[in-house]
């Protein structure tokens, strides 16, 4: 069938002819309503128009072309158009397929489909682009294409104008955006029309967009947020090169107190910055915090202040991490072998066991939280308590728990316990009976995987209980 010649109905054509007759038939250009004869002629013409066009629409395309050519009516000129096309093979399609040049593709453009032709041949394979990378070895630079370039979505989504709702300063990692519709984790964004600098979205929550790296400059309220949909390596895209060594351990790094982490096997060929992931000062959000680092002969000594390390994702693994990264571009390759890592605090690890409970005056003891249970009753460690209850019995037990120290396989743990004593109410001065209790500190120190509870031996309390029991038996 040929394309529709005219989609108007009889009534539509009649109404149009009446409007034209009213405007043209009056004297001196004044509008005059058509009379009875004029109306009859207009109605007959409208019926004939609909009948002719309806029949021509049913004529085969070749005969319709011949008819229009005989009438001196040519086709409308072609309208040039180019559209992007994505072809995807099914899982059962054979390999080695090629779509040759001038392959016709049909697009649904309304009542009449539109035919397109591809300009050149396309080799069809089952697969997709996993990554698009550019490297500049002389500049020590690596560029990664945005996700929208590697895995495009067709048809392309409509452009959304997004504005910043509140100003943000240099170093910020999140910003309020309106609207956040269409923004997802992994997208590359920018705050300037030229597409630089680039930032990667790490989280979208309500109207807050978190991104990395930290903001290089400042953005004002009302500035636009753009989604980067082009890849311009060597001239605009962000250099993703980052020379960093990441080290992780599930328990050794889980220490909230101040301590020294020793890393051996990594030579300081260039200036390096060592960092740990955890909360910042004054309640700042978790991020990479710098160690006070020094290199001693054959190992790095990393001084960590107080602060609970937190897990973060590196290369898809959510764990406790420390990292060492070069301060600038790489000057050459270096080799790290037999990397070892240890934790210690205040030099107490090198002391004899009996001296660890009574360090030299002025030595600041690192502290960690611990839990304790007296027989079956949990105790509050920051208050005096009876480790075996007021009246100990046979098989009574005192339990101490400290994940920070006891959770480290192979660690050497020392328990230093001290006793307090007070005379029982109503006790005989001649017998000299005393109740013995633990004199706790608010937190107990931990040394190189060693936990110190800062209380003394509990045997004295047990011996006193046995003596009272023997007197009662006698």
Short mmCIF file of C-alpha atoms in Angstrom, two decimals:
data_model
loop_
_atom_site.label_atom_id
_atom_site.label_comp_id
_atom_site.label_asym_id
_atom_site.label_seq_id
_atom_site.Cartn_x
_atom_site.Cartn_y
_atom_site.Cartn_z
CA UNK A 1 0.00 0.00 0.00
CA UNK A 2 1.07 3.55 -0.66
CA UNK A 3 1.54 6.18 2.01
CA UNK A 4 -1.58 8.13 3.04
CA UNK A 5 -2.19 11.01 0.67
CA UNK A 6 -4.22 13.09 3.10
CA UNK A 7 -5.57 12.15 6.51
CA UNK A 8 -8.42 14.69 6.61
CA UNK A 9 -12.05 13.54 6.75
CA UNK A 10 -15.02 14.91 4.76
CA UNK A 11 -16.16 17.13 7.64
CA UNK A 12 -12.72 18.59 8.11
CA UNK A 13 -12.41 19.46 4.40
CA UNK A 14 -15.97 20.96 4.31
CA UNK A 15 -15.23 23.18 7.36
CA UNK A 16 -12.03 24.43 5.76
CA UNK A 17 -13.76 25.23 2.43
CA UNK A 18 -16.57 27.13 4.22
CA UNK A 19 -14.00 29.28 6.06
CA UNK A 20 -12.25 30.10 2.81
CA UNK A 21 -15.53 30.87 0.95
CA UNK A 22 -16.67 33.20 3.72
CA UNK A 23 -13.45 35.16 3.47
CA UNK A 24 -13.20 35.31 -0.35
CA UNK A 25 -16.73 35.55 -1.84
CA UNK A 26 -17.88 38.82 -0.21
CA UNK A 27 -17.57 42.17 -2.06
CA UNK A 28 -14.78 44.48 -1.05
CA UNK A 29 -13.28 41.74 1.14
CA UNK A 30 -16.20 41.73 3.58
CA UNK A 31 -17.01 38.22 4.93
CA UNK A 32 -20.26 36.71 3.61
CA UNK A 33 -21.78 33.39 4.67
CA UNK A 34 -22.17 30.96 1.66
CA UNK A 35 -25.74 30.58 0.40
CA UNK A 36 -27.66 27.37 -0.25
CA UNK A 37 -26.14 26.74 -3.70
CA UNK A 38 -22.61 27.52 -2.50
CA UNK A 39 -23.06 25.22 0.51
CA UNK A 40 -24.25 22.38 -1.72
CA UNK A 41 -21.23 22.75 -4.02
CA UNK A 42 -18.85 22.80 -1.03
CA UNK A 43 -20.46 19.64 0.41
CA UNK A 44 -20.15 17.79 -2.93
CA UNK A 45 -16.49 18.78 -3.24
CA UNK A 46 -15.75 17.55 0.31
CA UNK A 47 -17.41 14.16 -0.39
CA UNK A 48 -15.44 13.75 -3.63
CA UNK A 49 -12.19 14.72 -1.84
CA UNK A 50 -12.64 12.08 0.84
CA UNK A 51 -13.62 9.39 -1.70
CA UNK A 52 -10.67 10.07 -4.00
CA UNK A 53 -8.07 10.21 -1.23
CA UNK A 54 -9.48 7.07 0.41
CA UNK A 55 -9.22 5.13 -2.82
CA UNK A 56 -5.73 6.43 -3.60
CA UNK A 57 -4.58 5.32 -0.15
CA UNK A 58 -5.55 1.74 -1.09
CA UNK A 59 -3.64 1.76 -4.39
CA UNK A 60 -0.35 -0.22 -4.45
CA UNK A 61 2.69 2.02 -4.01
CA UNK A 62 4.02 1.54 -7.57
CA UNK A 63 0.69 2.46 -9.22
CA UNK A 64 0.30 5.46 -6.92
CA UNK A 65 3.78 6.66 -7.95
CA UNK A 66 2.80 6.35 -11.65
CA UNK A 67 -0.45 8.25 -11.06
CA UNK A 68 1.30 11.11 -9.25
CA UNK A 69 3.98 11.24 -11.95
CA UNK A 70 1.28 11.50 -14.69
CA UNK A 71 -0.37 14.31 -12.73
CA UNK A 72 2.95 16.12 -12.48
CA UNK A 73 3.09 15.66 -8.72
CA UNK A 74 6.51 14.65 -7.42
CA UNK A 75 7.51 13.23 -4.05
CA UNK A 76 8.45 15.43 -1.13
CA UNK A 77 12.22 15.87 -0.93
CA UNK A 78 14.01 13.56 1.51
CA UNK A 79 14.80 15.01 4.93
CA UNK A 80 18.32 14.13 6.08
CA UNK A 81 18.47 12.62 9.58
CA UNK A 82 21.08 10.74 11.60
CA UNK A 83 20.36 8.76 14.75
CA UNK A 84 22.57 6.56 16.96
CA UNK A 85 21.72 2.87 16.87
CA UNK A 86 22.67 0.08 19.31
CA UNK A 87 22.66 -3.52 18.07
CA UNK A 88 22.68 -6.42 20.53
CA UNK A 89 22.95 -10.08 19.59
CA UNK A 90 20.93 -12.74 21.35
CA UNK A 91 22.73 -15.46 23.30
CA UNK A 92 21.95 -18.04 20.58
CA UNK A 93 23.10 -15.92 17.62
CA UNK A 94 26.00 -17.41 15.59
CA UNK A 95 29.40 -15.72 15.57
CA UNK A 96 31.00 -13.85 12.70
CA UNK A 97 27.92 -11.84 11.71
CA UNK A 98 28.29 -8.63 9.72
CA UNK A 99 25.68 -5.97 8.97
CA UNK A 100 26.77 -4.69 5.51
CA UNK A 101 26.57 -1.07 4.41
CA UNK A 102 23.11 0.21 3.41
CA UNK A 103 21.40 -2.26 5.76
CA UNK A 104 17.91 -0.87 6.28
CA UNK A 105 16.58 -0.13 9.77
CA UNK A 106 13.02 0.92 10.50
CA UNK A 107 12.11 3.43 13.20
CA UNK A 108 8.61 3.99 14.53
CA UNK A 109 8.03 7.73 14.00
CA UNK A 110 4.24 7.85 14.27
CA UNK A 111 1.63 6.71 11.80
CA UNK A 112 4.27 6.05 9.13
CA UNK A 113 7.53 4.22 9.93
CA UNK A 114 10.79 5.81 8.80
CA UNK A 115 13.49 3.81 7.03
CA UNK A 116 17.18 4.42 7.78
CA UNK A 117 20.31 2.93 6.24
CA UNK A 118 23.63 2.34 7.96
CA UNK A 119 26.53 4.09 6.26
CA UNK A 120 29.19 1.40 6.67
CA UNK A 121 29.39 -2.25 7.58
CA UNK A 122 29.31 -3.30 11.24
CA UNK A 123 30.84 -6.48 12.66
CA UNK A 124 28.44 -7.94 15.24
CA UNK A 125 29.86 -9.80 18.21
CA UNK A 126 28.40 -11.07 21.45
CA UNK A 127 30.06 -8.89 24.06
CA UNK A 128 30.31 -5.40 25.44
CA UNK A 129 32.97 -2.85 26.28
CA UNK A 130 34.18 -3.61 29.80
CA UNK A 131 36.35 -0.51 30.17
CA UNK A 132 37.80 2.33 28.14
CA UNK A 133 41.19 3.57 29.31
CA UNK A 134 43.80 6.01 28.03
CA UNK A 135 47.34 6.30 29.35
CA UNK A 136 50.10 8.90 28.98
CA UNK A 137 53.29 7.23 30.14
CA UNK A 138 55.44 10.34 29.86
CA UNK A 139 53.06 12.31 32.11
CA UNK A 140 52.39 9.36 34.46
CA UNK A 141 48.66 9.76 33.79
CA UNK A 142 45.75 7.34 33.40
CA UNK A 143 42.29 8.36 32.20
CA UNK A 144 39.09 6.32 32.61
CA UNK A 145 35.97 6.89 30.54
CA UNK A 146 32.74 7.76 32.42
CA UNK A 147 30.18 4.98 32.77
CA UNK A 148 27.81 6.76 30.39
CA UNK A 149 30.41 6.51 27.63
CA UNK A 150 31.30 2.84 28.20
CA UNK A 151 27.71 1.60 28.59
CA UNK A 152 25.48 4.12 26.79
CA UNK A 153 21.71 3.92 27.16
CA UNK A 154 19.53 4.45 24.11
CA UNK A 155 17.44 6.38 23.62
CA UNK A 156 19.48 8.97 25.46
CA UNK A 157 17.68 10.30 28.56
CA UNK A 158 16.34 13.80 28.46
CA UNK A 159 18.67 16.48 29.75
CA UNK A 160 17.77 17.46 33.33
CA UNK A 161 18.83 20.81 34.77
CA UNK A 162 20.16 20.25 38.29
CA UNK A 163 21.14 23.04 40.67
CA UNK A 164 23.11 23.13 43.90
CA UNK A 165 20.85 23.98 46.84
CA UNK A 166 23.55 25.15 49.24
CA UNK A 167 27.08 26.42 48.84
CA UNK A 168 30.07 24.13 49.49
CA UNK A 169 33.70 24.98 50.15
CA UNK A 170 36.97 23.44 49.17
CA UNK A 171 37.43 19.95 50.61
CA UNK A 172 33.69 19.13 50.72
CA UNK A 173 32.64 15.62 49.69
CA UNK A 174 28.86 16.09 49.57
CA UNK A 175 26.40 18.66 48.30
CA UNK A 176 22.63 19.17 48.18
CA UNK A 177 21.19 18.94 44.66
CA UNK A 178 17.74 19.63 43.24
CA UNK A 179 16.57 17.41 41.64
CA UNK A 180 18.59 14.21 42.17
CA UNK A 181 16.45 12.32 39.66
CA UNK A 182 18.67 10.17 37.43
CA UNK A 183 21.81 10.44 39.58
CA UNK A 184 23.21 7.07 40.72
CA UNK A 185 26.38 5.74 42.31
CA UNK A 186 29.28 5.51 39.87
CA UNK A 187 28.27 8.43 37.65
CA UNK A 188 30.87 11.07 36.78
CA UNK A 189 29.75 14.65 37.44
CA UNK A 190 31.18 18.16 37.33
CA UNK A 191 30.10 21.65 38.35
CA UNK A 192 31.32 23.58 35.30
CA UNK A 193 30.05 23.58 31.73
CA UNK A 194 33.47 22.61 30.32
CA UNK A 195 33.37 19.29 32.20
CA UNK A 196 36.31 19.85 34.54
CA UNK A 197 37.20 18.89 37.16
CA UNK A 198 35.47 15.51 37.33
CA UNK A 199 34.03 13.82 40.43
CA UNK A 200 32.62 10.31 40.92
CA UNK A 201 29.34 9.83 42.82
CA UNK A 202 29.74 7.47 45.80
CA UNK A 203 26.22 7.75 47.24
CA UNK A 204 22.88 9.44 46.62
CA UNK A 205 20.68 9.78 49.70
CA UNK A 206 17.56 11.94 49.66
CA UNK A 207 18.79 15.20 48.08
CA UNK A 208 22.44 14.79 49.18
CA UNK A 209 25.03 13.63 46.65
CA UNK A 210 28.35 12.31 48.01
CA UNK A 211 31.33 12.25 45.68
CA UNK A 212 35.07 11.69 45.45
CA UNK A 213 37.66 13.22 45.38
CA UNK A 214 37.10 16.20 47.67
CA UNK A 215 35.97 19.43 46.05
CA UNK A 216 38.93 21.29 44.54
CA UNK A 217 37.35 24.76 44.70
CA UNK A 218 34.09 26.29 45.87
CA UNK A 219 30.57 26.10 44.47
CA UNK A 220 27.80 28.59 45.14
CA UNK A 221 24.10 28.12 45.68
CA UNK A 222 22.37 27.87 42.32
CA UNK A 223 25.39 26.52 40.40
CA UNK A 224 24.56 23.71 38.01
CA UNK A 225 25.57 20.07 38.33
CA UNK A 226 26.36 18.35 35.02
CA UNK A 227 26.62 14.65 34.21
CA UNK A 228 29.81 13.99 32.23
CA UNK A 229 28.86 12.09 29.05
CA UNK A 230 32.04 12.48 27.02
CA UNK A 231 35.59 11.15 27.25
CA UNK A 232 38.38 13.64 26.55
CA UNK A 233 41.66 12.01 27.60
CA UNK A 234 44.83 14.10 27.68
CA UNK A 235 42.77 17.29 27.52
CA UNK A 236 40.20 17.59 30.28
CA UNK A 237 39.39 14.20 31.81
CA UNK A 238 40.67 13.62 35.34
CA UNK A 239 43.99 11.88 35.81
CA UNK A 240 43.12 8.71 37.78
CA UNK A 241 46.73 7.72 38.43
CA UNK A 242 47.27 7.04 42.13
CA UNK A 243 50.43 5.34 43.38
CA UNK A 244 49.27 3.75 46.64
CA UNK A 245 49.93 0.56 48.58
CA UNK A 246 46.99 -0.72 50.65
CA UNK A 247 47.50 -3.08 53.61
CA UNK A 248 44.71 -4.73 55.58
CA UNK A 249 44.28 -7.09 58.51
CA UNK A 250 40.94 -8.15 60.02
CA UNK A 251 41.96 -7.79 63.69
CA UNK A 252 45.43 -6.26 64.07
CA UNK A 253 44.31 -2.83 62.88
CA UNK A 254 41.18 -2.84 65.04
CA UNK A 255 42.72 -0.77 67.85
CA UNK A 256 41.06 2.40 69.08
CA UNK A 257 43.90 3.58 71.30
CA UNK A 258 47.07 5.39 70.34
CA UNK A 259 49.76 3.01 69.14
CA UNK A 260 52.64 2.47 66.71
CA UNK A 261 52.16 0.36 63.59
CA UNK A 262 55.38 -1.08 62.18
CA UNK A 263 55.56 -1.87 58.46
CA UNK A 264 58.66 -3.60 57.09
CA UNK A 265 59.50 -4.60 53.54
CA UNK A 266 58.53 -1.29 51.89
CA UNK A 267 61.54 0.80 50.97
CA UNK A 268 61.17 4.61 50.94
CA UNK A 269 62.33 5.20 47.36
CA UNK A 270 60.31 8.45 47.25
CA UNK A 271 58.49 10.68 49.69
CA UNK A 272 55.44 8.83 50.98
CA UNK A 273 52.40 9.67 53.06
CA UNK A 274 50.90 6.95 55.27
CA UNK A 275 47.23 7.12 56.24
CA UNK A 276 44.57 5.17 58.13
CA UNK A 277 40.79 5.31 57.62
CA UNK A 278 38.71 6.57 60.50
CA UNK A 279 36.97 9.61 62.03
CA UNK A 280 38.62 12.98 61.83
CA UNK A 281 39.23 15.47 64.57
CA UNK A 282 36.32 17.24 66.32
CA UNK A 283 33.75 14.74 65.07
CA UNK A 284 34.57 15.15 61.38
CA UNK A 285 33.22 12.39 59.08
CA UNK A 286 35.36 9.30 58.55
CA UNK A 287 38.10 9.64 55.97
CA UNK A 288 41.80 9.05 55.38
CA UNK A 289 43.79 10.39 58.34
CA UNK A 290 47.56 10.90 58.20
CA UNK A 291 50.00 9.03 60.45
CA UNK A 292 53.09 10.65 61.91
CA UNK A 293 55.44 8.46 59.90
CA UNK A 294 59.20 7.97 60.03
CA UNK A 295 61.54 5.42 58.49
CA UNK A 296 63.86 3.69 61.01
CA UNK A 297 66.67 1.74 59.34
CA UNK A 298 64.58 -1.08 57.86
CA UNK A 299 60.94 -0.34 58.72
CA UNK A 300 58.30 2.35 58.83
CA UNK A 301 57.06 3.48 62.26
CA UNK A 302 53.54 4.89 61.95
CA UNK A 303 52.25 6.77 64.99
CA UNK A 304 48.46 6.57 65.26
CA UNK A 305 46.51 8.86 67.62
CA UNK A 306 43.43 7.74 69.50
CA UNK A 307 40.50 6.93 67.22
CA UNK A 308 38.49 3.89 66.21
CA UNK A 309 39.46 2.69 62.71
CA UNK A 310 36.51 2.11 60.39
CA UNK A 311 36.04 -0.20 57.45
CA UNK A 312 36.09 1.16 53.92
CA UNK A 313 35.85 -0.41 50.48
CA UNK A 314 39.07 -0.80 48.49
CA UNK A 315 38.93 -2.74 45.22
CA UNK A 316 35.56 -4.20 46.23
CA UNK A 317 36.71 -5.39 49.68
CA UNK A 318 35.19 -3.85 52.80
CA UNK A 319 37.86 -4.04 55.50
CA UNK A 320 40.17 -2.11 57.83
CA UNK A 321 42.92 -0.54 55.70
CA UNK A 322 46.05 1.54 55.96
CA UNK A 323 47.79 2.90 52.89
CA UNK A 324 51.05 4.46 51.79
CA UNK A 325 50.98 6.68 48.71
CA UNK A 326 53.54 8.69 46.82
CA UNK A 327 53.37 12.43 47.30
CA UNK A 328 53.94 13.06 43.58
CA UNK A 329 54.45 11.32 40.27
CA UNK A 330 56.37 8.07 40.19
CA UNK A 331 60.08 8.40 39.46
CA UNK A 332 60.42 4.69 38.71
CA UNK A 333 59.33 1.24 39.79
CA UNK A 334 60.14 -0.17 43.22
CA UNK A 335 59.94 -3.65 44.70
CA UNK A 336 58.28 -4.60 47.99
CA UNK A 337 59.05 -8.05 49.36
CA UNK A 338 58.23 -9.90 52.58
CA UNK A 339 55.95 -7.17 53.89
CA UNK A 340 55.30 -7.56 57.60
CA UNK A 341 53.12 -5.51 59.92
CA UNK A 342 52.97 -5.30 63.71
CA UNK A 343 51.38 -3.11 66.36
CA UNK A 344 52.93 -1.84 69.58
CA UNK A 345 52.44 1.00 72.04
CA UNK A 346 54.75 3.19 74.07
CA UNK A 347 57.70 0.76 74.04
CA UNK A 348 55.96 -1.42 76.65
CA UNK A 349 56.18 -4.52 74.44
CA UNK A 350 59.93 -4.70 75.00
CA UNK A 351 59.54 -4.69 78.80
CA UNK A 352 59.54 -7.72 81.06
CA UNK A 353 56.09 -8.97 82.00
CA UNK A 354 56.39 -7.92 85.64
CA UNK A 355 57.34 -4.39 84.59
CA UNK A 356 54.44 -3.93 82.19
CA UNK A 357 52.04 -3.56 85.11
CA UNK A 358 54.10 -0.76 86.64
CA UNK A 359 55.68 1.33 83.87
CA UNK A 360 57.98 4.22 84.60
CA UNK A 361 56.39 7.38 85.89
CA UNK A 362 55.25 9.70 83.17
CA UNK A 363 54.56 6.85 80.73
CA UNK A 364 51.12 7.27 79.20
CA UNK A 365 49.34 3.92 79.03
CA UNK A 366 47.14 3.28 75.98
CA UNK A 367 43.62 2.34 76.92
CA UNK A 368 40.86 0.16 75.48
CA UNK A 369 37.37 -0.75 76.58
CA UNK A 370 36.77 -4.15 78.19
CA UNK A 371 33.89 -6.13 79.69
CA UNK A 372 33.76 -8.24 82.85
CA UNK A 373 31.34 -10.73 84.42
CA UNK A 374 31.47 -11.69 88.10
CA UNK A 375 30.19 -15.29 88.27
CA UNK A 376 26.95 -14.68 86.30
CA UNK A 377 26.49 -10.94 86.86
CA UNK A 378 27.85 -8.35 84.39
CA UNK A 379 29.80 -5.66 86.19
CA UNK A 380 30.41 -2.00 85.44
CA UNK A 381 34.20 -1.75 84.99
CA UNK A 382 34.39 1.92 85.95
CA UNK A 383 33.12 1.23 89.49
CA UNK A 384 34.49 -0.99 92.28
CA UNK A 385 33.17 -4.54 92.04
CA UNK A 386 33.64 -8.00 93.59
CA UNK A 387 35.04 -10.37 90.95
CA UNK A 388 33.69 -13.49 92.75
CA UNK A 389 30.74 -11.88 94.51
CA UNK A 390 30.63 -11.01 98.22
CA UNK A 391 30.55 -14.69 99.25
CA UNK A 392 32.67 -16.74 96.81
CA UNK A 393 31.84 -20.41 96.37
CA UNK A 394 33.58 -23.34 94.82
CA UNK A 395 33.73 -23.14 90.98
CA UNK A 396 32.84 -19.43 90.93
CA UNK A 397 34.53 -17.69 88.01
CA UNK A 398 35.46 -14.19 86.93
CA UNK A 399 35.30 -13.45 83.18
CA UNK A 400 37.10 -10.73 81.25
CA UNK A 401 36.39 -9.85 77.61
CA UNK A 402 38.34 -7.54 75.32
CA UNK A 403 37.87 -7.95 71.57
CA UNK A 404 40.67 -5.50 70.80
CA UNK A 405 43.29 -7.66 72.55
CA UNK A 406 41.84 -11.19 72.68
CA UNK A 407 40.69 -11.04 69.06
CA UNK A 408 44.23 -10.95 67.68
CA UNK A 409 45.50 -14.43 66.83
CA UNK A 410 49.03 -15.09 68.11
CA UNK A 411 49.08 -11.96 70.30
CA UNK A 412 50.74 -12.05 73.72
CA UNK A 413 48.31 -10.92 76.41
CA UNK A 414 49.19 -9.93 79.99
CA UNK A 415 46.53 -9.46 82.66
CA UNK A 416 47.62 -7.19 85.50
CA UNK A 417 45.12 -7.31 88.37
CA UNK A 418 45.23 -5.41 91.68
CA UNK A 419 43.03 -5.72 94.73
CA UNK A 420 41.44 -3.16 96.98
CA UNK A 421 40.35 -3.95 100.53
CA UNK A 422 38.03 -2.49 103.16
CA UNK A 423 36.93 -3.69 106.59
CA UNK A 424 33.51 -5.35 106.54
CA UNK A 425 30.74 -3.72 108.55
CA UNK A 426 30.27 -5.44 111.86
CA UNK A 427 33.43 -7.48 111.48
CA UNK A 428 35.64 -8.35 114.41
CA UNK A 429 38.83 -6.29 114.64
CA UNK A 430 40.55 -9.31 116.21
CA UNK A 431 39.86 -11.50 113.19
CA UNK A 432 40.80 -8.72 110.80
CA UNK A 433 38.20 -9.62 108.16
CA UNK A 434 38.28 -7.50 105.03
CA UNK A 435 36.19 -7.51 101.84
CA UNK A 436 38.48 -7.53 98.81
CA UNK A 437 37.32 -5.86 95.63
CA UNK A 438 38.78 -4.80 92.30
CA UNK A 439 39.86 -1.17 92.02
CA UNK A 440 39.28 -0.45 88.34
CA UNK A 441 40.27 2.36 86.07
CA UNK A 442 37.77 3.61 83.53
CA UNK A 443 39.56 1.80 80.74
CA UNK A 444 42.25 -0.87 80.70
CA UNK A 445 45.51 -0.45 78.78
CA UNK A 446 46.48 -2.64 75.82
CA UNK A 447 50.10 -3.17 74.83
CA UNK A 448 51.16 -4.65 71.47
CA UNK A 449 48.18 -6.95 71.43
CA UNK A 450 48.42 -7.09 75.21
CA UNK A 451 45.55 -6.13 77.46
CA UNK A 452 46.19 -4.82 80.97
CA UNK A 453 43.26 -4.53 83.33
CA UNK A 454 45.36 -2.71 85.95
CA UNK A 455 44.00 -4.78 88.90
CA UNK A 456 46.24 -7.29 90.77
CA UNK A 457 46.07 -11.04 91.32
CA UNK A 458 42.74 -12.48 92.38
CA UNK A 459 44.21 -15.38 94.34
CA UNK A 460 44.23 -13.35 97.57
CA UNK A 461 40.43 -13.03 97.42
CA UNK A 462 40.01 -16.75 96.77
CA UNK A 463 42.40 -17.69 99.60
CA UNK A 464 40.49 -15.47 102.05
CA UNK A 465 37.27 -17.22 101.05
CA UNK A 466 38.83 -20.64 101.59
CA UNK A 467 40.10 -19.61 105.04
CA UNK A 468 36.62 -18.49 106.11
CA UNK A 469 35.14 -21.73 104.80
CA UNK A 470 37.71 -23.78 106.81
CA UNK A 471 36.89 -21.85 109.99
CA UNK A 472 33.17 -22.49 109.53
CA UNK A 473 33.82 -26.21 108.98
CA UNK A 474 35.93 -26.45 112.12
#
